[in-house]
Structure formats: structure tokens, C-alpha cells
Amino acid sequence: MARLAVNVDHVATVRQARLAMEPDPVMAAALAELAGAQGIVVHLREDRRHIQDRDVEILRQTVKTRLNLEMAATEEMLKTALRIKPDVVTLVPEKRQELTTEGGLDVVLYEEALAEAISRLHQGGISVSLFINPDPKHIKTAAKIDADCVEIHTGSFAEAKTYANRQQEFERLQDAAKLAAKIGLVVHAGHGVDYRNILWLRLIKEIEEFSIGHAIVARAVLVGMERAVREMVALVQG
């Protein structure tokens, strides 16, 4: 049965819109865990557009399940992760001008740098996941450089405009997840997952965890965080 990890970045987005004290992503994370989430995810970006260093530091002290820190493989972020010691680091590509992460890491192109980053994080006792597109060459390279896990980018599936395109993208995800699991990688998935398309994605049994943020936070604005998370937990677990 798959797990739900809740990304609380966009709680911080609302806070930072007014440079205010609330809503607090730390409180949102606590409510998500009380509602059944089995992990909390935050992305500490270079420009600190939403999550702040303070948030990650407090979350490390308060998260009762697993804290997954998404970050670029930069020297600054590696030092931060090794100091804070989240349970998992997910290495992601990052561009200042993007609204959200637009695609997976090019693991083949950056193989050497990623291998070094993974080694350093492992030495610090931190498990490492790579956020990648559903591409066999990237999956195989992730295993080659000793990643523990891959989070498969589900954006193309989520954004498909026709049933035929969605079916095609679903099959790509399914094949990617099966390959990753076969060669010994833990399989996560995320990006654009919502209360409707999760009904497709939960059919891929190799996916052990879904990372979901925007859809849950958007629903929480209307019905509250606990209800939004409970409803998604029920859908993830079928």
C-alpha cells in the first residue's frame, strides 16, 4: 500500500506573499501528520521564495514521520542538508525563473556531480532520491551512481489533454516504475498529482510513495488541512 507524503511549500507561498508570520508550514505539517500523512516534503530553493531555513530547522525537530528535503545539488544546499539531516534528500533541477520544478534531473549529463553529491549525503547518513523523468537511461544511471530512490516526474501525465495522451503517459510511468523497482530502486512519484488522476497512478503497484503538495494545499484552503489530507490518504490507499 502506497504512502502519502505532503508537500507544504505552498502554505509558505501564501505566508511569503505578505512576508507575514502565517500561515505557518510547520503547523500545516503537524496537521497533515495528524490526518495520516506518512511524510512531509519541503523544497528549500536558492531564492527562498517559499520555504525558509527556519522552516526546515523547526520541521527537523517536529516531524514525527519522515522529512524529505527537496533541493538542488549545490554546495550551499549540501552543507545545509548535512547540518540539518533530513531523513531523505531529493535532488531536483532548479531554475530561478520557473514557477515550479519543470522536469526531471538530467542524470546522464550530470552523472559525475550527482554521484559526488550522493556520496557526501550518504556519508552524512542521509538517504538520497533523484527526481527524474520516466526515462530508462536516467533510471539506470540513478542506480549506477548509488541513489536509493527515484521520484518519477508525473507532470506529462498530469498535463495530458486527451485520453489517448494520458494513457500513453501512464504506460510510460508504469514501465519506468517497473524498471526502477526491478533494478533495486525505491520508487516514488510526484508533480501534478491531484484528487482525480491519483485514481490512475495508484494502480502502479511499484510506487511506494506519492509526493503531493499543490492539490492538497488548494483543497485545504476550502475544507481545512486535516480533511484535505484524510481524503487524499483514502484515495492513495484505495
mmCIF file of C-alpha atoms in Angstrom:
data_model
loop_
_atom_site.group_PDB
_atom_site.id
_atom_site.type_symbol
_atom_site.label_atom_id
_atom_site.label_comp_id
_atom_site.label_asym_id
_atom_site.label_seq_id
_atom_site.Cartn_x
_atom_site.Cartn_y
_atom_site.Cartn_z
ATOM 1 C CA MET A 1 0.000 0.000 0.000
ATOM 2 C CA ALA A 2 1.460 3.342 -1.053
ATOM 3 C CA ARG A 3 2.254 6.164 1.359
ATOM 4 C CA LEU A 4 1.312 9.835 1.113
ATOM 5 C CA ALA A 5 3.968 12.488 1.707
ATOM 6 C CA VAL A 6 2.530 16.004 1.877
ATOM 7 C CA ASN A 7 4.469 18.917 0.415
ATOM 8 C CA VAL A 8 3.729 22.091 2.410
ATOM 9 C CA ASP A 9 5.669 24.532 0.190
ATOM 10 C CA HIS A 10 2.581 26.435 -0.876
ATOM 11 C CA VAL A 11 1.467 27.096 2.667
ATOM 12 C CA ALA A 12 4.726 29.050 2.835
ATOM 13 C CA THR A 13 3.918 30.654 -0.540
ATOM 14 C CA VAL A 14 0.815 32.250 0.994
ATOM 15 C CA ARG A 15 2.816 33.423 4.002
ATOM 16 C CA GLN A 16 5.599 34.933 1.893
ATOM 17 C CA ALA A 17 3.093 36.811 -0.277
ATOM 18 C CA ARG A 18 2.689 39.185 2.674
ATOM 19 C CA LEU A 19 6.044 38.474 4.372
ATOM 20 C CA ALA A 20 3.899 37.582 7.378
ATOM 21 C CA MET A 21 4.096 35.042 10.205
ATOM 22 C CA GLU A 22 1.222 32.896 8.980
ATOM 23 C CA PRO A 23 0.098 30.521 7.683
ATOM 24 C CA ASP A 24 2.946 28.502 9.158
ATOM 25 C CA PRO A 25 4.083 25.454 7.121
ATOM 26 C CA VAL A 26 5.296 23.865 10.357
ATOM 27 C CA MET A 27 1.749 23.883 11.739
ATOM 28 C CA ALA A 28 0.424 22.632 8.409
ATOM 29 C CA ALA A 29 2.879 19.731 8.533
ATOM 30 C CA ALA A 30 1.720 18.790 12.031
ATOM 31 C CA LEU A 31 -1.910 18.783 10.917
ATOM 32 C CA ALA A 32 -1.008 16.687 7.858
ATOM 33 C CA GLU A 33 0.667 14.077 10.053
ATOM 34 C CA LEU A 34 -2.306 14.015 12.433
ATOM 35 C CA ALA A 35 -4.527 13.383 9.409
ATOM 36 C CA GLY A 36 -2.493 10.366 8.311
ATOM 37 C CA ALA A 37 0.318 11.659 6.099
ATOM 38 C CA GLN A 38 3.368 9.416 6.338
ATOM 39 C CA GLY A 39 5.894 12.029 5.314
ATOM 40 C CA ILE A 40 6.442 15.765 4.953
ATOM 41 C CA VAL A 41 8.180 17.318 1.942
ATOM 42 C CA VAL A 42 9.661 20.809 1.570
ATOM 43 C CA HIS A 43 11.752 22.363 -1.188
ATOM 44 C CA LEU A 44 14.372 24.816 0.059
ATOM 45 C CA ARG A 45 15.050 26.843 -3.065
ATOM 46 C CA GLU A 46 18.062 29.031 -3.709
ATOM 47 C CA ASP A 47 15.875 32.152 -3.844
ATOM 48 C CA ARG A 48 13.893 31.171 -0.704
ATOM 49 C CA ARG A 49 10.653 32.034 -2.492
ATOM 50 C CA HIS A 50 8.549 29.959 -0.079
ATOM 51 C CA ILE A 51 10.217 27.625 2.423
ATOM 52 C CA GLN A 52 12.795 29.356 4.639
ATOM 53 C CA ASP A 53 15.780 27.921 6.511
ATOM 54 C CA ARG A 54 13.870 28.461 9.751
ATOM 55 C CA ASP A 55 11.065 26.212 8.484
ATOM 56 C CA VAL A 56 13.387 23.316 7.697
ATOM 57 C CA GLU A 57 15.181 23.616 11.024
ATOM 58 C CA ILE A 58 11.944 23.523 13.021
ATOM 59 C CA LEU A 59 10.462 20.755 10.873
ATOM 60 C CA ARG A 60 13.523 18.608 11.576
ATOM 61 C CA GLN A 61 12.676 18.894 15.273
ATOM 62 C CA THR A 62 8.919 18.368 14.946
ATOM 63 C CA VAL A 63 8.183 15.969 12.068
ATOM 64 C CA LYS A 64 7.260 12.578 13.516
ATOM 65 C CA THR A 65 7.179 10.592 10.264
ATOM 66 C CA ARG A 66 9.826 11.344 7.612
ATOM 67 C CA LEU A 67 11.196 14.668 6.479
ATOM 68 C CA ASN A 68 12.092 14.824 2.784
ATOM 69 C CA LEU A 69 14.133 17.881 1.772
ATOM 70 C CA GLU A 70 13.991 18.724 -1.919
ATOM 71 C CA MET A 71 16.966 20.769 -3.089
ATOM 72 C CA ALA A 72 19.417 21.442 -5.887
ATOM 73 C CA ALA A 73 22.787 19.686 -5.709
ATOM 74 C CA THR A 74 24.678 22.891 -4.894
ATOM 75 C CA GLU A 75 27.410 23.333 -2.307
ATOM 76 C CA GLU A 76 25.183 25.581 -0.190
ATOM 77 C CA MET A 77 22.341 23.074 -0.144
ATOM 78 C CA LEU A 78 24.590 20.086 0.505
ATOM 79 C CA LYS A 79 26.030 21.844 3.554
ATOM 80 C CA THR A 80 22.530 22.712 4.745
ATOM 81 C CA ALA A 81 21.313 19.132 4.386
ATOM 82 C CA LEU A 82 24.358 17.713 6.155
ATOM 83 C CA ARG A 83 23.757 20.133 9.033
ATOM 84 C CA ILE A 84 20.001 19.618 9.368
ATOM 85 C CA LYS A 85 19.990 15.913 8.467
ATOM 86 C CA PRO A 86 16.546 15.258 6.957
ATOM 87 C CA ASP A 87 15.566 11.616 6.601
ATOM 88 C CA VAL A 88 15.666 11.890 2.814
ATOM 89 C CA VAL A 89 17.101 14.386 0.353
ATOM 90 C CA THR A 90 15.501 14.556 -3.081
ATOM 91 C CA LEU A 91 17.836 16.188 -5.585
ATOM 92 C CA VAL A 92 15.924 18.247 -8.132
ATOM 93 C CA PRO A 93 16.773 20.597 -11.012
ATOM 94 C CA GLU A 94 16.172 24.240 -10.241
ATOM 95 C CA LYS A 95 15.861 27.425 -12.283
ATOM 96 C CA ARG A 96 15.098 30.826 -10.784
ATOM 97 C CA GLN A 97 12.547 31.787 -13.446
ATOM 98 C CA GLU A 98 10.391 28.648 -13.204
ATOM 99 C CA LEU A 99 7.082 28.660 -11.323
ATOM 100 C CA THR A 100 7.681 25.120 -10.123
ATOM 101 C CA THR A 101 10.090 22.321 -10.998
ATOM 102 C CA GLU A 102 9.542 21.796 -14.715
ATOM 103 C CA GLY A 103 11.120 18.408 -15.300
ATOM 104 C CA GLY A 104 13.441 15.753 -14.014
ATOM 105 C CA LEU A 105 17.177 15.847 -13.477
ATOM 106 C CA ASP A 106 19.388 15.012 -16.428
ATOM 107 C CA VAL A 107 21.160 12.249 -14.533
ATOM 108 C CA VAL A 108 23.215 11.218 -17.550
ATOM 109 C CA LEU A 109 24.581 14.715 -18.212
ATOM 110 C CA TYR A 110 25.349 15.435 -14.560
ATOM 111 C CA GLU A 111 26.308 11.893 -13.566
ATOM 112 C CA GLU A 112 29.672 12.792 -12.023
ATOM 113 C CA ALA A 113 28.408 15.743 -9.958
ATOM 114 C CA LEU A 114 25.364 13.822 -8.766
ATOM 115 C CA ALA A 115 27.472 10.819 -7.812
ATOM 116 C CA GLU A 116 29.642 13.080 -5.651
ATOM 117 C CA ALA A 117 26.600 14.679 -4.017
ATOM 118 C CA ILE A 118 25.049 11.277 -3.294
ATOM 119 C CA SER A 119 28.296 10.048 -1.762
ATOM 120 C CA ARG A 120 28.528 13.077 0.542
ATOM 121 C CA LEU A 121 24.920 12.731 1.665
ATOM 122 C CA HIS A 122 25.351 9.019 2.295
ATOM 123 C CA GLN A 123 28.410 9.749 4.425
ATOM 124 C CA GLY A 124 26.143 12.030 6.456
ATOM 125 C CA GLY A 125 23.643 9.203 6.970
ATOM 126 C CA ILE A 126 21.022 10.634 4.600
ATOM 127 C CA SER A 127 19.108 8.602 2.011
ATOM 128 C CA VAL A 128 19.018 10.126 -1.474
ATOM 129 C CA SER A 129 16.285 10.237 -4.090
ATOM 130 C CA LEU A 130 16.612 11.689 -7.587
ATOM 131 C CA PHE A 131 13.686 13.465 -9.246
ATOM 132 C CA ILE A 132 13.731 12.167 -12.803
ATOM 133 C CA ASN A 133 11.638 11.842 -15.929
ATOM 134 C CA PRO A 134 10.250 8.366 -16.758
ATOM 135 C CA ASP A 135 13.241 7.593 -18.977
ATOM 136 C CA PRO A 136 15.078 4.246 -18.799
ATOM 137 C CA LYS A 137 18.542 5.757 -19.270
ATOM 138 C CA HIS A 138 18.085 8.115 -16.326
ATOM 139 C CA ILE A 139 16.715 5.324 -14.147
ATOM 140 C CA LYS A 140 19.665 3.053 -14.943
ATOM 141 C CA THR A 141 22.158 5.851 -14.305
ATOM 142 C CA ALA A 142 20.476 6.639 -10.967
ATOM 143 C CA ALA A 143 21.101 3.065 -9.876
ATOM 144 C CA LYS A 144 24.665 3.198 -11.212
ATOM 145 C CA ILE A 145 25.552 6.211 -9.026
ATOM 146 C CA ASP A 146 24.026 4.626 -5.903
ATOM 147 C CA ALA A 147 20.810 6.603 -5.492
ATOM 148 C CA ASP A 148 18.489 4.912 -3.019
ATOM 149 C CA CYS A 149 15.310 6.030 -4.695
ATOM 150 C CA VAL A 150 13.871 7.758 -7.739
ATOM 151 C CA GLU A 151 10.887 10.070 -7.695
ATOM 152 C CA ILE A 152 9.348 9.778 -11.125
ATOM 153 C CA HIS A 153 8.088 13.039 -12.599
ATOM 154 C CA THR A 154 4.380 12.672 -13.344
ATOM 155 C CA GLY A 155 3.896 16.106 -14.919
ATOM 156 C CA SER A 156 3.425 14.992 -18.523
ATOM 157 C CA PHE A 157 0.772 12.526 -17.409
ATOM 158 C CA ALA A 158 -0.998 15.117 -15.248
ATOM 159 C CA GLU A 159 -0.990 17.701 -18.045
ATOM 160 C CA ALA A 160 -2.148 15.385 -20.838
ATOM 161 C CA LYS A 161 -5.058 16.960 -22.723
ATOM 162 C CA THR A 162 -6.614 13.867 -24.265
ATOM 163 C CA TYR A 163 -7.444 10.413 -23.000
ATOM 164 C CA ALA A 164 -5.100 8.864 -25.560
ATOM 165 C CA ASN A 165 -2.186 11.035 -24.456
ATOM 166 C CA ARG A 166 -2.908 10.335 -20.817
ATOM 167 C CA GLN A 167 -2.970 6.585 -21.488
ATOM 168 C CA GLN A 168 0.350 6.856 -23.325
ATOM 169 C CA GLU A 169 1.961 8.802 -20.479
ATOM 170 C CA PHE A 170 0.530 6.394 -17.919
ATOM 171 C CA GLU A 171 2.168 3.483 -19.724
ATOM 172 C CA ARG A 172 5.500 5.346 -19.718
ATOM 173 C CA LEU A 173 5.196 5.833 -15.959
ATOM 174 C CA GLN A 174 4.248 2.223 -15.445
ATOM 175 C CA ASP A 175 7.210 0.952 -17.458
ATOM 176 C CA ALA A 176 9.583 3.323 -15.663
ATOM 177 C CA ALA A 177 8.358 2.275 -12.220
ATOM 178 C CA LYS A 178 8.692 -1.413 -13.067
ATOM 179 C CA LEU A 179 12.238 -0.925 -14.350
ATOM 180 C CA ALA A 180 13.287 1.106 -11.305
ATOM 181 C CA ALA A 181 11.899 -1.468 -8.886
ATOM 182 C CA LYS A 182 13.473 -4.331 -10.850
ATOM 183 C CA ILE A 183 16.984 -2.857 -10.519
ATOM 184 C CA GLY A 184 16.605 -2.209 -6.804
ATOM 185 C CA LEU A 185 15.470 1.404 -6.530
ATOM 186 C CA VAL A 186 12.689 2.552 -4.238
ATOM 187 C CA VAL A 187 10.032 4.247 -6.378
ATOM 188 C CA HIS A 188 8.269 7.500 -5.507
ATOM 189 C CA ALA A 189 6.179 9.683 -7.809
ATOM 190 C CA GLY A 190 5.010 13.255 -7.879
ATOM 191 C CA HIS A 191 4.218 16.504 -9.695
ATOM 192 C CA GLY A 192 0.711 17.492 -10.701
ATOM 193 C CA VAL A 193 -0.910 14.621 -8.804
ATOM 194 C CA ASP A 194 -4.455 15.548 -7.727
ATOM 195 C CA TYR A 195 -7.674 14.052 -6.374
ATOM 196 C CA ARG A 196 -8.676 12.760 -9.814
ATOM 197 C CA ASN A 197 -5.552 11.451 -11.501
ATOM 198 C CA ILE A 198 -4.407 9.639 -8.352
ATOM 199 C CA LEU A 199 -7.064 7.057 -9.253
ATOM 200 C CA TRP A 200 -4.865 6.132 -12.228
ATOM 201 C CA LEU A 201 -1.497 6.407 -10.544
ATOM 202 C CA ARG A 202 -2.337 4.259 -7.546
ATOM 203 C CA LEU A 203 -2.703 1.329 -9.960
ATOM 204 C CA ILE A 204 1.091 1.311 -10.426
ATOM 205 C CA LYS A 205 1.967 -1.021 -7.580
ATOM 206 C CA GLU A 206 5.700 -0.322 -7.724
ATOM 207 C CA ILE A 207 5.140 3.250 -6.492
ATOM 208 C CA GLU A 208 5.713 3.207 -2.746
ATOM 209 C CA GLU A 209 5.090 6.891 -2.046
ATOM 210 C CA PHE A 210 3.330 9.841 -3.651
ATOM 211 C CA SER A 211 4.583 13.376 -3.002
ATOM 212 C CA ILE A 212 1.601 15.719 -3.313
ATOM 213 C CA GLY A 213 1.513 19.405 -2.484
ATOM 214 C CA HIS A 214 -0.424 21.901 -4.573
ATOM 215 C CA ALA A 215 -3.637 19.896 -4.864
ATOM 216 C CA ILE A 216 -3.793 19.277 -1.114
ATOM 217 C CA VAL A 217 -2.970 22.853 -0.126
ATOM 218 C CA ALA A 218 -5.505 24.189 -2.655
ATOM 219 C CA ARG A 219 -8.214 21.945 -1.207
ATOM 220 C CA ALA A 220 -7.158 22.788 2.340
ATOM 221 C CA VAL A 221 -7.919 26.473 1.654
ATOM 222 C CA LEU A 222 -11.556 25.421 1.231
ATOM 223 C CA VAL A 223 -12.039 22.466 3.596
ATOM 224 C CA GLY A 224 -9.083 22.580 6.016
ATOM 225 C CA MET A 225 -5.765 20.741 6.043
ATOM 226 C CA GLU A 226 -6.842 17.709 8.037
ATOM 227 C CA ARG A 227 -9.832 16.933 5.808
ATOM 228 C CA ALA A 228 -7.821 17.564 2.633
ATOM 229 C CA VAL A 229 -5.109 15.149 3.761
ATOM 230 C CA ARG A 230 -7.518 12.482 5.015
ATOM 231 C CA GLU A 231 -9.323 12.492 1.682
ATOM 232 C CA MET A 232 -6.071 12.090 -0.222
ATOM 233 C CA VAL A 233 -4.809 9.338 2.089
ATOM 234 C CA ALA A 234 -8.033 7.421 1.403
ATOM 235 C CA LEU A 235 -7.527 7.794 -2.363
ATOM 236 C CA VAL A 236 -3.845 6.844 -2.289
ATOM 237 C CA GLN A 237 -4.554 3.723 -0.286
ATOM 238 C CA GLY A 238 -7.533 2.752 -2.396
#
